[in-house]
Coordinates of C-alpha atoms in Angstrom, one line a residue:
Chain A
M1 CA 89.0 119.2 97.4
S2 CA 85.8 120.6 98.8
T3 CA 84.4 121.6 101.9
F4 CA 80.7 121.4 103.4
T5 CA 79.9 122.4 107.0
I6 CA 78.4 121.2 109.1
H7 CA 76.3 122.8 112.2
T8 CA 76.4 120.6 115.0
Q9 CA 73.5 120.9 118.0
K10 CA 74.7 118.1 120.9
K11 CA 76.9 117.6 123.0
E12 CA 78.1 114.2 121.5
E13 CA 76.6 113.7 117.6
C14 CA 77.1 111.1 115.0
I15 CA 75.9 112.6 111.7
D16 CA 75.3 110.5 107.9
I17 CA 76.9 112.5 106.1
T18 CA 77.3 109.7 103.0
T19 CA 74.5 111.8 100.5
R20 CA 77.4 114.7 100.8
V21 CA 80.4 112.6 100.0
A22 CA 79.0 111.1 97.2
A23 CA 77.3 113.9 95.6
A24 CA 81.3 115.9 96.0
L25 CA 82.2 113.0 93.7
E26 CA 78.9 112.7 92.0
E27 CA 80.4 116.8 90.5
Q28 CA 83.8 115.3 90.3
K29 CA 83.7 112.3 87.5
I30 CA 85.1 110.1 88.5
S31 CA 85.2 106.4 88.0
T32 CA 87.9 104.8 89.2
G33 CA 90.2 105.6 92.3
L34 CA 89.5 106.7 95.8
V35 CA 87.8 109.7 98.5
N36 CA 90.0 111.0 101.7
I37 CA 87.4 112.1 103.6
F38 CA 89.1 114.6 106.0
V39 CA 87.9 116.4 109.5
P40 CA 89.8 119.5 110.5
H41 CA 89.1 119.5 114.3
T42 CA 90.2 118.0 117.5
T43 CA 87.1 116.9 119.4
A44 CA 85.2 115.7 116.8
G45 CA 86.4 112.3 114.2
V46 CA 84.5 110.5 110.8
T47 CA 83.8 106.8 110.7
I48 CA 81.7 103.6 109.1
N49 CA 78.9 102.1 111.1
E50 CA 75.4 100.8 110.0
N51 CA 72.6 104.2 108.5
A52 CA 69.4 101.1 109.3
D53 CA 69.6 101.4 113.0
P54 CA 69.1 104.6 114.9
D55 CA 70.3 102.4 117.5
V56 CA 73.5 101.4 116.3
I57 CA 74.7 106.0 116.5
S58 CA 73.1 105.9 119.8
D59 CA 75.1 103.1 121.0
F60 CA 78.1 103.7 119.9
L61 CA 77.7 107.4 121.4
K62 CA 76.3 105.3 124.8
G63 CA 80.0 102.7 124.1
M64 CA 82.3 105.4 123.6
R65 CA 81.4 107.6 127.0
A66 CA 81.3 104.7 129.1
F67 CA 85.2 103.1 128.5
V68 CA 86.6 107.4 128.4
P69 CA 86.2 108.7 132.2
D70 CA 84.9 112.1 131.9
S71 CA 87.6 113.3 134.9
G72 CA 90.9 113.0 135.9
F73 CA 91.9 114.9 133.3
K74 CA 94.7 118.4 133.3
H75 CA 93.4 120.7 130.0
A76 CA 92.1 123.7 131.3
E77 CA 89.6 123.1 128.4
G78 CA 87.8 120.1 130.4
N79 CA 87.5 118.5 127.0
S80 CA 89.9 116.1 127.2
P81 CA 88.0 113.2 126.7
A82 CA 87.0 114.4 123.7
H83 CA 90.1 114.8 122.4
I84 CA 90.2 110.6 123.5
R85 CA 87.8 109.8 121.6
S86 CA 89.0 111.9 118.5
S87 CA 92.2 110.0 118.2
L88 CA 89.8 106.6 118.8
I89 CA 88.1 107.3 115.9
G90 CA 90.6 108.9 113.5
V91 CA 89.4 112.4 112.0
S92 CA 91.0 110.7 108.4
L93 CA 89.1 107.7 106.1
C94 CA 89.1 106.2 102.7
V95 CA 86.5 104.6 100.9
Q96 CA 87.2 103.9 97.7
I97 CA 85.0 104.9 94.2
D98 CA 83.9 102.3 91.4
N99 CA 81.7 102.7 88.9
G100 CA 81.7 106.8 89.6
A101 CA 80.0 105.8 92.9
L102 CA 81.9 105.0 96.8
V103 CA 82.3 101.2 97.3
L104 CA 80.4 101.3 100.4
G105 CA 78.4 97.5 102.4
T106 CA 75.2 97.0 102.6
W107 CA 74.2 98.4 105.8
Q108 CA 78.0 101.5 105.8
G109 CA 76.8 105.5 106.4
I110 CA 79.5 107.5 107.0
Y111 CA 79.5 109.6 109.9
F112 CA 80.6 112.5 111.0
C113 CA 81.2 112.0 114.8
E114 CA 80.4 116.3 117.5
F115 CA 82.2 114.8 120.4
D116 CA 82.3 118.4 122.0
G117 CA 79.3 119.8 120.2
P118 CA 77.4 122.2 119.9
R119 CA 79.8 123.4 117.1
T120 CA 80.1 125.0 113.7
R121 CA 81.9 122.2 112.5
K122 CA 84.3 121.5 108.8
V123 CA 84.3 118.4 106.8
Q124 CA 87.2 118.7 103.8
I125 CA 86.5 115.9 100.4
A126 CA 89.2 115.0 98.5
F127 CA 89.7 112.8 95.1
Y128 CA 92.3 111.1 93.6
A129 CA 91.5 109.5 90.1
T130 CA 93.2 106.5 89.1
Chain B
M1 CA 108.8 107.4 99.5
S2 CA 110.8 108.8 101.9
T3 CA 111.9 107.1 106.1
F4 CA 113.1 109.3 109.6
T5 CA 114.5 107.8 112.4
I6 CA 112.6 108.5 115.6
H7 CA 114.3 108.4 119.2
T8 CA 111.8 107.5 122.1
Q9 CA 112.8 108.4 124.7
K10 CA 109.5 107.1 127.2
K11 CA 107.2 104.3 127.6
E12 CA 105.3 105.9 126.5
E13 CA 104.9 109.7 124.5
C14 CA 104.0 111.1 121.7
I15 CA 106.1 113.5 118.7
D16 CA 104.8 116.2 117.2
I17 CA 106.3 115.3 113.6
T18 CA 104.7 117.6 111.7
T19 CA 107.4 119.8 111.1
R20 CA 108.9 116.6 109.8
V21 CA 105.5 115.7 107.1
A22 CA 105.9 118.8 105.9
A23 CA 109.6 119.5 105.3
A24 CA 109.8 115.6 103.7
L25 CA 107.1 117.1 101.1
E26 CA 109.0 120.6 100.4
E27 CA 111.2 118.0 98.6
Q28 CA 108.7 116.9 97.0
K29 CA 107.3 120.2 95.2
I30 CA 103.7 118.3 94.8
S31 CA 101.0 121.0 94.7
T32 CA 98.0 118.9 95.4
G33 CA 97.6 115.1 96.0
L34 CA 97.6 112.2 99.4
V35 CA 100.8 111.8 102.2
N36 CA 100.1 108.2 103.9
I37 CA 102.2 108.5 107.0
F38 CA 102.9 104.9 107.9
V39 CA 104.9 103.3 111.3
P40 CA 105.7 100.3 110.9
H41 CA 105.6 98.9 113.7
T42 CA 103.4 97.1 115.9
T43 CA 103.3 98.8 119.6
A44 CA 103.3 102.3 118.2
G45 CA 101.2 104.4 116.0
V46 CA 99.4 107.9 114.6
T47 CA 97.6 110.1 114.9
I48 CA 96.7 114.1 114.7
N49 CA 95.1 116.2 117.7
E50 CA 95.9 119.0 119.5
N51 CA 99.0 120.8 119.4
A52 CA 98.7 123.8 121.2
D53 CA 98.2 122.6 125.5
P54 CA 100.6 120.1 126.4
D55 CA 98.2 118.5 128.8
V56 CA 96.3 117.5 125.8
I57 CA 99.0 114.7 124.7
S58 CA 99.4 114.2 128.7
D59 CA 95.2 113.7 128.9
F60 CA 95.4 111.4 125.8
L61 CA 98.3 108.7 127.2
K62 CA 96.3 108.9 131.0
G63 CA 93.3 107.5 129.0
M64 CA 94.3 105.0 126.5
R65 CA 96.3 103.6 129.9
A66 CA 93.2 103.8 132.1
F67 CA 90.9 101.8 129.1
V68 CA 93.5 98.9 128.4
P69 CA 94.6 97.1 131.6
D70 CA 98.2 96.2 132.3
S71 CA 97.8 93.3 133.5
G72 CA 95.6 90.0 132.6
F73 CA 97.7 88.7 129.5
K74 CA 98.9 86.1 127.0
H75 CA 102.0 87.2 125.7
A76 CA 105.1 86.4 126.5
E77 CA 107.2 89.7 126.3
G78 CA 104.5 91.7 128.2
N79 CA 103.5 94.9 126.1
S80 CA 100.1 93.3 125.1
P81 CA 98.6 96.8 125.9
A82 CA 100.9 98.4 123.7
H83 CA 100.1 96.2 121.1
I84 CA 96.3 96.7 121.3
R85 CA 97.0 100.6 122.0
S86 CA 98.6 100.7 118.6
S87 CA 95.3 98.1 116.7
L88 CA 93.1 101.3 118.2
I89 CA 94.9 104.2 116.6
G90 CA 96.4 103.0 113.6
V91 CA 99.4 102.9 111.8
S92 CA 98.9 104.7 108.9
L93 CA 97.0 108.3 108.6
C94 CA 96.4 110.0 105.1
V95 CA 96.8 114.0 105.2
Q96 CA 95.1 116.3 102.0
I97 CA 97.4 118.3 100.4
D98 CA 96.5 121.7 98.8
N99 CA 99.2 125.0 96.7
G100 CA 101.8 122.5 98.1
A101 CA 101.4 122.0 101.7
L102 CA 99.5 119.7 104.5
V103 CA 96.2 121.0 105.3
L104 CA 95.5 120.5 109.2
G105 CA 92.7 122.4 110.8
T106 CA 94.3 125.2 112.7
W107 CA 95.0 123.1 116.4
Q108 CA 96.1 120.1 114.3
G109 CA 99.7 118.9 113.9
I110 CA 100.3 114.5 113.9
Y111 CA 101.8 112.7 116.6
F112 CA 104.5 109.5 116.9
C113 CA 102.8 107.7 119.5
E114 CA 105.2 105.6 121.3
F115 CA 103.5 102.8 123.6
D116 CA 106.5 101.1 124.2
G117 CA 109.5 102.8 124.4
P118 CA 112.5 103.8 125.0
R119 CA 113.5 102.5 121.4
T120 CA 115.0 103.1 117.8
R121 CA 111.3 104.2 115.3
K122 CA 111.1 104.6 111.8
V123 CA 108.3 106.5 110.1
Q124 CA 107.6 106.2 106.0
I125 CA 106.3 108.3 103.8
A126 CA 104.3 108.2 100.7
F127 CA 103.1 111.4 98.4
Y128 CA 100.6 110.8 95.9
A129 CA 100.0 113.8 93.2
T130 CA 97.2 113.8 92.1
Chain C
M1 CA 89.3 96.6 92.2
S2 CA 89.6 93.1 93.5
T3 CA 87.2 91.5 96.0
F4 CA 88.7 88.3 98.2
T5 CA 85.2 86.6 100.8
I6 CA 86.1 84.7 103.9
H7 CA 84.5 82.6 105.9
T8 CA 85.1 83.3 110.1
Q9 CA 84.4 80.6 112.0
K10 CA 84.2 82.4 115.8
K11 CA 81.9 85.1 117.3
E12 CA 85.5 87.1 117.6
E13 CA 88.8 86.5 115.6
C14 CA 91.5 88.2 113.7
I15 CA 92.6 86.5 110.5
D16 CA 95.9 87.7 109.1
I17 CA 95.2 89.1 105.7
T18 CA 98.1 90.2 104.1
T19 CA 99.2 87.2 101.6
R20 CA 96.1 87.4 100.3
V21 CA 97.0 91.3 99.8
A22 CA 100.2 90.6 98.5
A23 CA 99.3 88.3 95.5
A24 CA 96.4 90.4 94.5
L25 CA 98.9 93.3 94.5
E26 CA 101.7 90.8 92.0
E27 CA 98.7 90.5 89.5
Q28 CA 98.2 94.6 89.8
K29 CA 102.7 94.6 88.3
I30 CA 102.1 98.1 90.5
S31 CA 106.2 99.2 91.3
T32 CA 104.6 102.2 93.0
G33 CA 101.8 103.2 95.1
L34 CA 98.9 102.8 97.8
V35 CA 96.8 99.5 98.2
N36 CA 93.9 99.9 100.3
I37 CA 92.1 97.7 102.3
F38 CA 88.2 98.3 103.0
V39 CA 85.7 96.0 104.8
P40 CA 82.5 96.3 103.5
H41 CA 81.0 95.7 106.8
T42 CA 79.7 97.1 110.0
T43 CA 80.4 94.7 112.7
A44 CA 84.0 93.8 111.3
G45 CA 87.4 95.3 111.0
V46 CA 90.7 95.2 109.3
T47 CA 94.2 96.4 111.2
I48 CA 97.7 95.6 111.7
N49 CA 99.4 93.8 114.1
E50 CA 102.6 91.3 114.9
N51 CA 102.4 88.1 112.8
A52 CA 104.7 86.2 115.5
D53 CA 103.7 85.5 118.6
P54 CA 100.0 83.9 118.2
D55 CA 99.1 85.4 122.2
V56 CA 99.5 89.5 121.1
I57 CA 96.1 88.1 118.5
S58 CA 93.8 86.6 121.5
D59 CA 95.3 89.5 123.7
F60 CA 94.1 92.2 121.3
L61 CA 90.6 90.6 121.3
K62 CA 90.9 90.1 125.1
G63 CA 91.2 93.8 125.6
M64 CA 88.4 95.0 123.0
R65 CA 86.2 92.6 124.3
A66 CA 87.6 94.2 128.5
F67 CA 86.9 97.9 127.6
V68 CA 83.5 98.0 125.2
P69 CA 81.3 96.1 128.0
D70 CA 78.5 93.4 125.5
S71 CA 75.2 94.5 127.8
G72 CA 73.4 98.0 128.1
F73 CA 72.3 98.7 124.5
K74 CA 69.1 99.1 123.5
H75 CA 69.8 98.0 119.3
A76 CA 67.7 95.3 119.2
E77 CA 70.4 93.0 117.4
G78 CA 72.1 92.6 120.1
N79 CA 75.1 93.5 119.3
S80 CA 75.8 97.0 119.8
P81 CA 79.3 95.8 121.2
A82 CA 80.5 94.7 117.9
H83 CA 79.4 97.8 116.0
I84 CA 81.4 99.9 118.7
R85 CA 84.8 97.7 118.7
S86 CA 84.2 98.3 114.7
S87 CA 84.8 101.7 114.7
L88 CA 87.2 102.2 117.3
I89 CA 89.9 99.5 114.6
G90 CA 88.4 100.4 111.7
V91 CA 87.3 99.4 108.6
S92 CA 89.3 101.3 105.6
L93 CA 93.9 100.7 105.3
C94 CA 95.9 102.2 102.7
V95 CA 99.5 100.0 102.9
Q96 CA 102.0 101.5 100.9
I97 CA 103.4 100.0 98.2
D98 CA 107.6 100.3 96.7
N99 CA 109.0 97.9 94.7
G100 CA 106.0 96.1 93.8
A101 CA 106.0 95.2 97.5
L102 CA 104.2 96.2 100.5
V103 CA 105.8 97.5 102.8
L104 CA 104.9 96.5 105.6
G105 CA 107.4 96.6 108.8
T106 CA 109.1 92.8 109.7
W107 CA 106.9 92.2 112.5
Q108 CA 103.6 93.9 110.7
G109 CA 101.1 91.5 109.9
I110 CA 96.9 92.3 107.9
Y111 CA 94.2 91.1 110.0
F112 CA 90.7 90.9 108.8
C113 CA 88.7 90.9 112.6
E114 CA 86.1 89.6 113.5
F115 CA 83.2 90.8 116.1
D116 CA 80.9 89.1 114.6
G117 CA 80.6 85.9 114.0
P118 CA 80.6 83.4 112.6
R119 CA 80.1 85.1 109.4
T120 CA 80.8 84.8 105.6
R121 CA 82.8 88.5 104.9
K122 CA 84.3 90.2 102.0
V123 CA 87.2 92.3 101.6
Q124 CA 87.6 94.8 98.7
I125 CA 90.8 95.8 98.1
A126 CA 92.2 98.5 95.5
F127 CA 95.5 99.6 94.2
Y128 CA 96.8 103.4 93.4
A129 CA 99.8 103.3 91.1
T130 CA 101.9 106.7 91.2

């Protein structure tokens, strides 16, 4: 298992972590298997989406804001929308490994999703060889 | 693989199952690996969220109600919103195991999500050692 | 790892792929383990939902349309709602294997979700024996 730290800069943002996951895989010398990417937080998440046009990610964040109302909740910290977005997107993601590489589609990138930043965050990566 | 039963009491509720997953892990004597928590139902789900302030969970359920309309669907049983919520949250969750314990963040709990109760439900837990 | 192709016919549709995943498992002769189903696209997804009444699936697609607005986004291709739906539903799904079979609930089917068709799509299946 390896862990890395992310310092988010905004209230809501998505950070491409594909290169960091691939670098952790390279150290493992695993040919075939599975990697689990896990976010140990309750107001953040991890997802896969397009890594070409940055408008896709800004539209994604806009969409996430649009359908979770920003007010009307009880939790005193005031960040319930971020908690809800975390459960909708999820904090655990599995990606297949083949020929020693992540098997991702042409346009896919792995994104850490910050929904209540800026904060210092951790990402846990664990590999399972077959 | 082990299975346990939950008797939900309300139409919609989240039940913290972290202790039950941890207890199943303890029986397995696995040091490092992955656990998959799977809900074999189509109107329920499994998620991770904050286990400290119970308002987070009640706000989560309120949010889930807010953005899936309760009517306007065709399915004769009338529980389409619960089916939609199940797919949004998901029925399959992987958590990493290290040093014989679940690797969860400080505030994270694993929750069974009932979207169409009260019902008798099952949760399947499978472990994969590395 | 095995891959199969799907030719979707509509803008939005869900296609039951349970039989294809089960057929791929049969070739593997795995008794106990985990299967990961992965969609290498950013405007599609994979989910589990009811395989009995087809209204559940059409209601699911209706719900997905209802809470992601169809316009107001910047991405020039015009398919940002499909990218958002992909991240909400997810592109990676794990299902447990026991006694050489997928362990699914009575009413559960595995569905490929097209959110920006018609297109030619791929589904990657990888097995992990225990």
